[in-house]
Coordinates of C-alpha atoms in Angstrom, one line a residue:
X10 CA -21.0 106.7 16.1
X11 CA -20.2 108.6 12.9
X12 CA -22.8 110.8 11.2
X13 CA -24.8 108.4 9.0
X14 CA -25.5 110.9 6.2
X15 CA -21.8 111.7 5.9
X16 CA -21.0 108.0 6.0
X17 CA -23.3 107.4 3.1
X18 CA -21.7 110.1 1.0
X19 CA -18.2 109.2 1.9
X20 CA -15.8 107.8 -0.7
X21 CA -14.4 105.4 2.0
X22 CA -17.5 103.3 1.8
X23 CA -17.9 100.6 -0.9
X24 CA -20.8 102.5 -2.4
X25 CA -22.2 105.9 -3.2
X26 CA -25.6 107.5 -3.2
X27 CA -26.5 109.7 -6.1
X28 CA -29.1 112.4 -6.2
X29 CA -31.9 111.4 -8.5
X30 CA -35.4 112.9 -9.1
X31 CA -37.1 109.9 -10.7
X32 CA -36.7 106.2 -11.4
X33 CA -35.4 106.8 -15.0
X34 CA -32.3 108.5 -13.6
X35 CA -31.2 105.3 -11.6
X36 CA -28.3 104.0 -13.5
X37 CA -26.0 102.3 -11.0
X38 CA -26.1 99.6 -8.3
X39 CA -23.7 99.2 -5.4
X40 CA -23.0 96.1 -3.4
X41 CA -22.4 96.6 0.3
X42 CA -21.0 93.7 2.2
X43 CA -22.4 93.2 5.7
X44 CA -18.9 93.3 7.4
X45 CA -18.1 96.7 5.8
X46 CA -21.3 98.1 7.0
X47 CA -20.6 96.9 10.6
X48 CA -17.3 98.8 10.5
X49 CA -19.0 101.9 9.3
X50 CA -21.7 102.1 12.0
X51 CA -20.2 100.2 14.8
X52 CA -21.9 97.5 16.9
X53 CA -25.0 99.5 18.0
X54 CA -28.3 98.0 18.8
X55 CA -31.0 97.8 16.1
X56 CA -33.1 100.3 17.9
X57 CA -30.2 102.8 18.0
X58 CA -29.6 102.3 14.3
X59 CA -33.3 102.8 13.6
X60 CA -33.2 106.1 15.5
X61 CA -30.2 107.3 13.7
X62 CA -31.7 106.4 10.3
X63 CA -34.9 108.2 11.2
X64 CA -33.0 111.4 12.3
X65 CA -30.5 111.5 9.4
X66 CA -33.1 110.9 6.6
X67 CA -35.7 113.4 7.5
X68 CA -37.3 115.1 4.5
X69 CA -39.4 118.2 5.0
X70 CA -43.0 117.2 4.2
X71 CA -42.4 113.5 4.3
X72 CA -44.8 111.3 6.3
X73 CA -43.9 109.8 9.6
X74 CA -44.5 106.4 8.0
X75 CA -41.7 106.9 5.4
X76 CA -39.3 108.0 8.1
X77 CA -40.0 104.8 10.1
X78 CA -39.5 102.8 6.8
X79 CA -36.0 104.2 6.4
X80 CA -35.1 103.4 10.0
X81 CA -36.5 99.8 9.8
X82 CA -34.6 99.3 6.5
X83 CA -31.3 100.1 8.1
X84 CA -32.2 97.9 11.1
X85 CA -32.8 95.0 8.7
X86 CA -29.5 95.6 7.0
X87 CA -27.7 95.7 10.3
X88 CA -29.2 92.5 11.5
X89 CA -29.4 90.3 8.4
X90 CA -26.7 91.8 6.1
X91 CA -27.2 92.4 2.4
X92 CA -27.0 95.1 -0.2
X93 CA -28.3 98.6 -0.9
X94 CA -29.6 99.1 -4.5
X95 CA -31.8 101.7 -6.1
X96 CA -35.5 101.1 -5.6
X97 CA -38.7 103.1 -5.7
X98 CA -41.9 103.6 -3.7
X99 CA -44.9 101.6 -4.7
X100 CA -43.4 98.2 -5.7
X101 CA -44.4 96.6 -2.4
X102 CA -46.8 93.7 -2.1
X103 CA -49.7 94.8 0.1
X104 CA -52.6 93.6 2.2
X105 CA -55.7 95.5 3.3
X106 CA -55.7 96.8 6.8
X107 CA -58.2 94.3 8.2
X108 CA -55.9 91.3 7.5
X109 CA -55.7 89.5 10.8
X110 CA -52.3 88.3 12.1
X111 CA -51.4 86.2 15.2
X112 CA -48.7 88.6 16.3
X113 CA -46.7 87.9 19.5
X114 CA -49.5 85.7 20.7
X115 CA -52.3 88.2 20.3
X116 CA -54.9 88.8 17.5
X117 CA -54.1 92.0 15.6
X118 CA -55.1 93.6 12.3
X119 CA -52.1 94.5 10.2
X120 CA -53.1 98.2 10.4
X121 CA -52.9 98.0 14.2
X122 CA -49.4 96.6 14.0
X123 CA -47.8 99.7 12.3
X124 CA -45.1 101.1 14.5
X125 CA -44.9 98.0 16.8
X126 CA -42.3 95.3 17.3
X127 CA -43.8 91.8 17.0
X128 CA -43.3 88.2 15.8
X129 CA -45.5 86.4 13.4
X130 CA -46.1 82.8 12.1
X131 CA -44.1 82.2 9.0
X132 CA -43.1 79.3 6.6
X133 CA -39.5 78.0 6.4
X134 CA -38.2 76.9 3.0
X135 CA -38.8 73.3 3.9
X136 CA -42.5 74.0 4.7
X137 CA -42.1 73.9 8.4
X138 CA -43.9 76.7 10.3
X139 CA -42.1 78.9 12.8
X140 CA -42.2 82.3 14.4
X141 CA -40.1 85.3 13.1
X142 CA -39.6 89.0 13.7
X143 CA -41.6 91.3 11.5
X144 CA -42.4 95.0 10.8
X145 CA -45.6 96.6 9.4
X146 CA -45.8 99.9 7.5
X147 CA -48.4 101.9 5.6
X148 CA -48.1 101.7 1.9
X149 CA -50.7 104.1 0.4
X150 CA -53.7 102.9 -1.7
X151 CA -53.9 100.1 -4.3
X152 CA -56.3 98.1 -6.4
X153 CA -57.2 95.0 -4.3
X154 CA -59.0 91.7 -4.7
X155 CA -60.5 89.3 -2.2
X156 CA -59.1 85.8 -2.4
X157 CA -61.4 83.1 -1.0
X158 CA -60.6 79.4 -0.6
X159 CA -62.8 76.3 -0.5
X160 CA -62.3 76.0 3.3
X161 CA -63.7 79.5 3.9
X162 CA -60.4 81.3 4.4
X163 CA -60.5 84.7 2.8
X164 CA -58.1 87.7 2.6
X165 CA -57.9 91.1 0.9
X166 CA -54.7 91.7 -0.9
X167 CA -53.3 94.0 -3.7
X168 CA -53.5 92.6 -7.2
X169 CA -49.7 92.2 -7.3
X170 CA -49.4 90.4 -3.9
X171 CA -48.1 86.8 -4.3
X172 CA -49.7 83.9 -2.5
X173 CA -48.0 80.5 -2.2
X174 CA -49.7 78.0 -4.6
X175 CA -48.8 74.6 -6.1
X176 CA -47.2 76.6 -8.9
X177 CA -45.1 78.5 -6.5
X178 CA -45.5 82.2 -5.7
X179 CA -48.3 83.6 -7.9
X180 CA -49.6 87.2 -7.9
X181 CA -53.3 87.5 -6.9
X182 CA -54.3 88.7 -10.3
X183 CA -52.9 85.6 -11.9
X184 CA -54.4 83.0 -9.4
X185 CA -56.7 80.5 -11.2
X186 CA -59.8 78.8 -9.8
X187 CA -58.1 75.4 -10.0
X188 CA -55.0 76.5 -8.1
X189 CA -54.2 75.0 -4.7
X190 CA -53.1 77.6 -2.1
X191 CA -51.1 76.8 1.0
X192 CA -52.7 77.2 4.4
X193 CA -51.3 76.2 7.8
X194 CA -52.1 72.7 9.2
X195 CA -51.5 74.1 12.7
X196 CA -50.0 77.2 14.4
X197 CA -46.4 77.1 15.5
X198 CA -45.4 77.2 19.1
X199 CA -47.1 80.2 20.7
X200 CA -44.8 83.2 21.6
X201 CA -46.4 83.5 25.1
X202 CA -49.3 82.1 27.2
X203 CA -52.1 84.1 28.6
X204 CA -52.3 84.0 32.4
X205 CA -55.9 83.5 33.2
X206 CA -57.8 81.2 35.6
X207 CA -59.8 78.2 34.6
X208 CA -63.0 79.8 35.9
X209 CA -62.5 82.8 33.7
X210 CA -62.0 80.6 30.7
X211 CA -65.2 78.7 31.4
X212 CA -67.2 81.9 32.1
X213 CA -66.0 83.5 28.9
X214 CA -67.0 80.5 26.9
X215 CA -70.5 80.5 28.4
X216 CA -71.0 84.3 28.0
X217 CA -69.8 84.3 24.4
X218 CA -72.0 81.4 23.4
X219 CA -75.3 81.5 25.3
X220 CA -74.8 84.6 27.3
X221 CA -76.8 87.8 27.0
X222 CA -74.3 90.7 27.1
X223 CA -76.0 93.4 25.0
X224 CA -77.4 95.1 28.1
X225 CA -76.0 96.0 31.5
X226 CA -77.5 92.9 33.0
X227 CA -75.6 89.6 32.4
X228 CA -77.9 86.7 31.5
X229 CA -77.4 83.1 30.5
X230 CA -79.9 80.7 28.9
X231 CA -79.4 77.0 28.4
X232 CA -81.3 73.7 28.7
X233 CA -78.5 71.3 29.6
X234 CA -78.4 70.4 33.3
X235 CA -74.7 69.8 33.4
X236 CA -74.0 73.1 31.7
X237 CA -76.4 75.1 34.0
X238 CA -74.8 73.5 37.1
X239 CA -71.2 74.3 36.1
X240 CA -72.2 77.8 35.0
X241 CA -73.8 78.6 38.4
X242 CA -70.8 77.4 40.3
X243 CA -68.3 79.3 38.2
X244 CA -70.5 82.5 38.2
X245 CA -70.8 82.4 42.0
X246 CA -67.0 81.9 42.5
X247 CA -66.2 84.8 40.2
X248 CA -68.7 87.1 41.9
X249 CA -67.4 86.2 45.3
X250 CA -63.8 86.8 44.1
X251 CA -64.5 90.4 43.4
X252 CA -67.1 91.1 46.1
X253 CA -67.7 94.8 46.6
X254 CA -67.6 95.0 50.4
X255 CA -68.6 98.7 50.5
X256 CA -71.9 98.1 48.7
X257 CA -72.4 94.9 50.6
X258 CA -74.4 93.2 47.9
X259 CA -76.4 90.3 49.1
X260 CA -77.6 89.0 45.7
X261 CA -74.3 88.3 43.9
X262 CA -74.0 85.3 41.7
X263 CA -76.7 83.4 39.8
X264 CA -80.4 84.1 40.2
X265 CA -83.1 82.1 38.5
X266 CA -85.2 84.7 36.6
X267 CA -87.2 82.9 33.9
X268 CA -88.2 79.6 32.3
X269 CA -88.2 79.7 28.5
X270 CA -89.7 76.4 27.2
X271 CA -87.1 73.8 28.1
X272 CA -84.4 76.3 28.8
X273 CA -83.6 78.0 32.0
X274 CA -82.6 81.7 32.1
X275 CA -80.2 82.9 34.7
X276 CA -79.2 86.5 35.7
X277 CA -75.7 87.0 37.1
X278 CA -74.8 89.9 39.4
X279 CA -71.4 90.9 40.6
X280 CA -69.5 90.0 37.3
X281 CA -69.5 93.4 35.5
X282 CA -65.7 93.6 36.3
X283 CA -65.2 90.5 34.2
X284 CA -67.1 91.9 31.2
X285 CA -65.1 95.1 31.4
X286 CA -61.8 93.4 31.7
X287 CA -62.3 91.3 28.6
X288 CA -64.6 93.6 26.7
X289 CA -67.4 91.1 26.4
X290 CA -70.4 93.0 25.2
X291 CA -72.8 93.3 22.2
X292 CA -75.4 91.4 20.3
X293 CA -74.9 87.8 19.1
X294 CA -73.7 89.0 15.6
X295 CA -71.2 91.3 17.2
X296 CA -69.5 88.9 19.6
X297 CA -65.8 88.2 19.3
X298 CA -63.1 86.4 21.3
X299 CA -61.0 88.9 23.3
X300 CA -57.7 89.4 21.2
X301 CA -55.7 88.1 24.2
X302 CA -57.5 84.8 24.1
X303 CA -55.5 83.8 21.0
X304 CA -52.7 83.3 23.6
X305 CA -54.6 80.7 25.7
X306 CA -52.6 77.6 26.7
X307 CA -53.5 74.4 24.8
X308 CA -55.4 73.1 27.8
X309 CA -57.5 76.3 28.1
X310 CA -58.0 76.3 24.3
X311 CA -59.5 72.8 24.5
X312 CA -61.6 73.7 27.6
X313 CA -63.0 76.9 25.9
X314 CA -63.9 75.0 22.8
X315 CA -65.5 72.2 24.8
X316 CA -67.8 74.5 26.7
X317 CA -68.6 76.7 23.7
X318 CA -69.7 73.5 21.8
X319 CA -71.7 72.4 24.8
X320 CA -73.9 75.5 24.4
X321 CA -74.1 76.3 20.6
X322 CA -72.5 73.3 18.9
X323 CA -74.1 70.1 17.7
X324 CA -73.1 66.7 16.6
X325 CA -74.0 65.4 13.2
X326 CA -73.3 62.2 11.2
X327 CA -69.8 63.3 10.0
X328 CA -68.5 65.4 12.8
X329 CA -68.8 68.5 15.0
X330 CA -70.5 71.6 13.8
X331 CA -71.7 75.0 15.0
X332 CA -73.7 77.9 13.4
X333 CA -73.3 81.5 14.6
X334 CA -74.5 84.9 13.6
X335 CA -71.0 86.3 14.1
X336 CA -68.5 85.5 11.3
X337 CA -65.7 87.0 13.3
X338 CA -66.5 84.6 16.2
X339 CA -66.4 81.7 13.7
X340 CA -62.9 82.9 12.6
X341 CA -61.8 83.0 16.3
X342 CA -63.0 79.4 16.9
X343 CA -61.2 78.3 13.7
X344 CA -58.0 79.8 15.0
X345 CA -58.3 78.0 18.4
X346 CA -59.0 74.8 16.6
X347 CA -55.9 75.4 14.4
X348 CA -53.9 76.0 17.6
X349 CA -54.7 72.4 18.5
X350 CA -54.0 71.1 15.0
X351 CA -57.6 70.7 14.0
X352 CA -58.6 71.9 10.5
X353 CA -62.1 73.1 10.0
X354 CA -64.2 74.5 7.2
X355 CA -66.4 77.7 7.2
X356 CA -69.4 78.3 5.0
X357 CA -72.2 80.9 4.8
X358 CA -75.5 79.5 6.0
X359 CA -78.7 81.6 6.1
X360 CA -80.6 80.9 9.3
X361 CA -84.3 81.4 10.2
X362 CA -85.6 82.8 13.5
X363 CA -89.2 83.6 14.1
X364 CA -89.9 83.6 10.4
X365 CA -87.1 86.0 9.5
X366 CA -83.9 85.0 7.6
X367 CA -80.5 86.1 9.1
X368 CA -77.0 85.8 7.8
X369 CA -75.0 83.1 9.7
X370 CA -71.9 81.0 9.3
X371 CA -71.3 77.3 9.8
X372 CA -68.1 75.8 11.1
X373 CA -67.5 72.1 10.9
X374 CA -64.8 69.5 11.7
X375 CA -65.6 66.3 9.8
X376 CA -64.1 62.9 9.2
X377 CA -60.5 62.5 10.5
X378 CA -60.6 66.1 11.8
X379 CA -63.6 65.2 13.9
X380 CA -61.6 62.3 15.5
X381 CA -58.8 64.7 16.2
X382 CA -61.4 67.1 17.7
X383 CA -62.6 64.4 20.1
X384 CA -59.1 63.5 21.1
X385 CA -57.9 67.0 21.8
X386 CA -61.1 68.9 22.9
X387 CA -62.6 65.8 24.7
X388 CA -66.2 64.7 25.0
X389 CA -68.5 67.7 24.9
X390 CA -70.0 68.5 28.3
X391 CA -73.6 67.2 28.4
X392 CA -73.2 65.4 25.1
X393 CA -70.7 62.7 26.1
X394 CA -72.7 59.7 24.8
X395 CA -73.3 61.3 21.4
X396 CA -69.6 62.1 21.0
X397 CA -68.5 58.6 21.8
X398 CA -71.0 57.1 19.4
X399 CA -69.9 59.5 16.6
X400 CA -66.2 58.7 17.0
X401 CA -67.0 54.9 17.1
X402 CA -68.9 55.4 13.8
X403 CA -66.1 57.4 12.2
X404 CA -63.5 54.8 13.2
X405 CA -65.6 52.1 11.6
X406 CA -66.2 54.1 8.4
X407 CA -63.6 54.2 5.5
X408 CA -62.2 57.7 5.4
X409 CA -62.2 59.9 2.3
X410 CA -58.5 60.8 2.3
X411 CA -58.9 63.1 -0.7
X412 CA -60.1 65.8 1.5
X413 CA -56.4 66.4 2.5
X414 CA -54.4 66.5 -0.7
X415 CA -50.9 67.6 -1.8
X416 CA -50.2 69.1 -5.2
X417 CA -49.0 65.8 -6.7
X418 CA -50.5 64.3 -9.8
X419 CA -49.4 62.1 -12.7
X420 CA -47.1 64.8 -14.1
X421 CA -45.3 65.1 -10.8
X422 CA -45.0 61.4 -10.5
X423 CA -43.2 61.3 -13.8
X424 CA -40.9 64.1 -12.6
X425 CA -40.1 62.0 -9.5
X426 CA -39.3 59.1 -11.8
X427 CA -36.8 61.4 -13.6
X428 CA -35.3 62.4 -10.3
X429 CA -34.9 58.8 -9.3
X430 CA -33.3 57.9 -12.6
X431 CA -36.0 55.4 -13.5
X432 CA -36.1 54.4 -17.2
X433 CA -39.0 55.8 -19.2
X434 CA -39.6 52.4 -20.8
X435 CA -39.6 48.9 -19.3
X436 CA -39.2 45.5 -21.0
X437 CA -42.3 43.9 -22.3
X438 CA -44.3 42.3 -19.6
X439 CA -42.5 44.1 -16.8
X440 CA -44.3 46.9 -14.8
X441 CA -41.8 49.8 -14.6
X442 CA -41.1 51.8 -11.5
X443 CA -42.8 54.9 -13.0
X444 CA -46.0 52.9 -13.6
X445 CA -45.8 51.3 -10.1
X446 CA -45.5 54.8 -8.5
X447 CA -48.5 56.1 -10.5
X448 CA -50.5 52.9 -9.6
X449 CA -49.4 53.1 -5.9
X450 CA -50.6 56.7 -5.5
X451 CA -53.6 56.4 -7.9
X452 CA -52.4 59.6 -9.5
X453 CA -54.3 61.0 -12.5
X454 CA -54.1 64.0 -14.8
X455 CA -55.9 67.1 -13.4
X456 CA -56.3 65.5 -9.9
X457 CA -54.2 65.6 -6.8
X458 CA -53.4 62.7 -4.5
X459 CA -53.9 62.6 -0.7
X460 CA -51.1 63.5 1.7
X461 CA -51.3 60.1 3.3
X462 CA -50.9 58.3 0.0
X463 CA -47.9 60.4 -1.0
X464 CA -46.2 60.0 2.4
X465 CA -46.6 56.2 2.0
X466 CA -45.2 56.3 -1.5
X467 CA -42.2 58.3 -0.3
X468 CA -41.5 55.7 2.3
X469 CA -42.1 52.7 0.0
X470 CA -39.9 54.0 -2.9
X471 CA -37.3 55.7 -0.7
X472 CA -38.0 59.1 -2.3
X473 CA -36.3 62.1 -0.7
X474 CA -36.2 64.5 -3.6
X475 CA -37.7 67.8 -4.7
X476 CA -41.3 67.0 -3.8
X477 CA -40.7 64.9 -0.6
X478 CA -41.2 67.9 1.7
X479 CA -44.9 68.0 0.8
X480 CA -45.5 64.8 2.8
X481 CA -44.2 66.2 6.0
X482 CA -44.6 70.0 5.8
X483 CA -46.8 72.0 8.1
X484 CA -49.0 73.1 5.1
X485 CA -52.5 72.1 4.0
X486 CA -53.6 72.8 0.4
X487 CA -57.0 74.4 -0.4
X488 CA -58.6 75.0 -3.8
X489 CA -59.3 78.6 -4.8
X490 CA -63.1 79.3 -4.7
X491 CA -63.1 82.9 -6.0
X492 CA -61.0 86.0 -6.7
X493 CA -63.2 89.1 -6.7
X494 CA -62.4 92.7 -7.2
X495 CA -63.0 94.9 -4.1
X496 CA -61.7 98.2 -5.5
X497 CA -59.0 100.5 -4.1
X498 CA -58.1 100.3 -0.5
X499 CA -55.6 101.6 2.0
X500 CA -52.9 98.9 2.1
X501 CA -50.1 97.9 4.4
X502 CA -46.9 96.0 4.0
X503 CA -45.5 93.4 6.4
X504 CA -41.8 92.6 6.3
X505 CA -40.4 89.3 7.5
X506 CA -36.7 89.4 6.5
X507 CA -35.8 86.0 7.9
X508 CA -38.2 83.9 5.7
X509 CA -39.9 86.3 3.3
X510 CA -43.4 85.3 4.1
X511 CA -46.1 85.2 6.8
X512 CA -49.5 83.8 7.7
X513 CA -52.4 86.2 7.5
X514 CA -56.1 85.3 7.6
X515 CA -55.0 81.6 7.6
X516 CA -53.3 81.9 4.2
X517 CA -49.5 81.8 3.4
X518 CA -48.7 85.3 1.9
X519 CA -45.5 86.8 0.6
X520 CA -43.9 89.6 2.6
X521 CA -42.4 92.9 1.4
X522 CA -38.9 93.7 2.3
X523 CA -39.4 96.9 4.1
X524 CA -36.8 98.9 2.3
X525 CA -38.4 98.2 -1.1
X526 CA -40.5 101.1 0.1
X527 CA -37.7 103.2 1.6
X528 CA -38.2 106.4 -0.3
X529 CA -36.7 109.8 -0.8
X530 CA -34.3 111.2 1.8
X531 CA -32.7 114.6 2.6
X532 CA -33.2 117.3 0.0
X533 CA -33.3 115.0 -3.0
X534 CA -35.0 111.7 -3.6
X535 CA -32.7 108.8 -3.0
X536 CA -34.7 105.6 -3.1
X537 CA -32.9 102.7 -1.3
X538 CA -33.6 99.0 -1.4
X539 CA -32.3 96.5 1.1
X540 CA -31.6 92.9 0.0
X541 CA -30.9 90.5 2.9
X542 CA -28.0 88.3 2.2
X543 CA -30.0 85.1 1.8
X544 CA -32.3 86.6 -0.8
X545 CA -29.9 87.9 -3.5
X546 CA -30.8 85.4 -6.2
X547 CA -34.6 85.7 -5.5
X548 CA -34.3 89.5 -5.6
X549 CA -32.6 89.3 -9.0
X550 CA -35.5 87.4 -10.4
X551 CA -38.0 89.9 -8.8
X552 CA -36.1 92.8 -10.3
X553 CA -36.4 91.4 -13.8
X554 CA -40.1 90.9 -13.2
X555 CA -40.6 94.4 -11.9
X556 CA -38.8 95.8 -14.9
X557 CA -41.9 94.9 -17.0
X558 CA -43.9 97.5 -15.0
X559 CA -41.3 100.0 -13.8
X560 CA -38.4 101.7 -15.6
X561 CA -35.5 100.2 -13.6
X562 CA -31.8 99.9 -14.2
X563 CA -30.4 96.5 -15.3
X564 CA -28.7 94.8 -12.4
X565 CA -26.7 91.8 -11.6
X566 CA -26.6 91.1 -7.8

């Protein structure tokens, strides 16, 4: 393989790299076809290319993060093709480090993903959800805001980070309270499945709900006979499976230790290995699902949720609900529900205990989502009769379909009429197709119609145009509840070159092409920008937008 630095400076390549000290000196842009780049570097693996880029572009005093950026930029170019153009550090779209991602089947924060190879949920141009390769990097510090949606989803992003709304990609600073933001209806096919026994799934559900795991002793308190019976059997089996023959314990498994009103308290011995293996410890407000549990099979997801609801959940008039002191546990349960295609809503709810008020969060699946919950999670153990009665009542009740809307109103209906070539005026006494569409969907100004109504309209009128994808996409649309300033934070960029977006904190977010941040190299600063082949037109629009804030050369890609 030729020396990369000499290759970049060679006149034989279809581009040159000029030495510049600041952005104002950038005057030229060079197009680099993918096939020419292949000839230049040979058919090496992406990892080899990354290593070469890292070694060739090593600037004294530069951070390790920037070196990795350069390597990842070349790896993207090698795999996806595209162009190298002048860029600069600091034009990335960033998220705070605590943003949670379902990466390669496990729960990670974006900060933990720096320097790793992983795959993330993403959105295809037609709204379908899939899994794509991604890279995460540090990106300094930026002014950030917290975006919160009506369903309880919330994420911290830089003010210039775009989110996918009904108006298209909109920067966080420009998001309005009446905007609809895209969220996933379900999670795409999992990258891998966690290998774990059914007993371990059951035991984890019981310990994380009604278990006492803040001390060395493991306890469990519950009043439902069916739950207590199953817990005792599972605990005994797990204790026996790891029996310490050297100590010859005679009291492993469940021991009845106390009666608290109607509830029975059990102490479990011989299961400390389980708590260590899955890091199940802490007070109720500190409990979380083990990160690996995000990779449970669908059957184990349903089983875990069923038993968790058997302990802490309850059934109300409109669906299934649960209130917990741990907001993070609520987020974990929401994710497992989403894995099964069940949408839920999270709200803050102060709770009282012994005369004191504590912060808590309520999670609920109501209406049609409650029916889906029953179908996929099954009747809750010990509450089977109440579940059956609830679902029968929901089936007999007319559903409020406007809880699941798409960004279609009267204005979009008229646009559909233009697409279909329908006349704007009809003969006197004749109801035109435009009016029929508006009447069929019950579309009004300032309101959005239900997904079900729009899907029925597309089928009835044979519509397959610009907006038709909304009826079948993997997206749900939630109204913005608030956008609040959270100050300056360390931020991170996530690059998904195949699709240009990813799902973080249950919200569809724009990615940052990693080489937007590929900064100075060798002795002089030579900013480089990678443009994957499929994003040339979009990058041209972005470049014009960035020119409002940065002194950039005029380009035509």
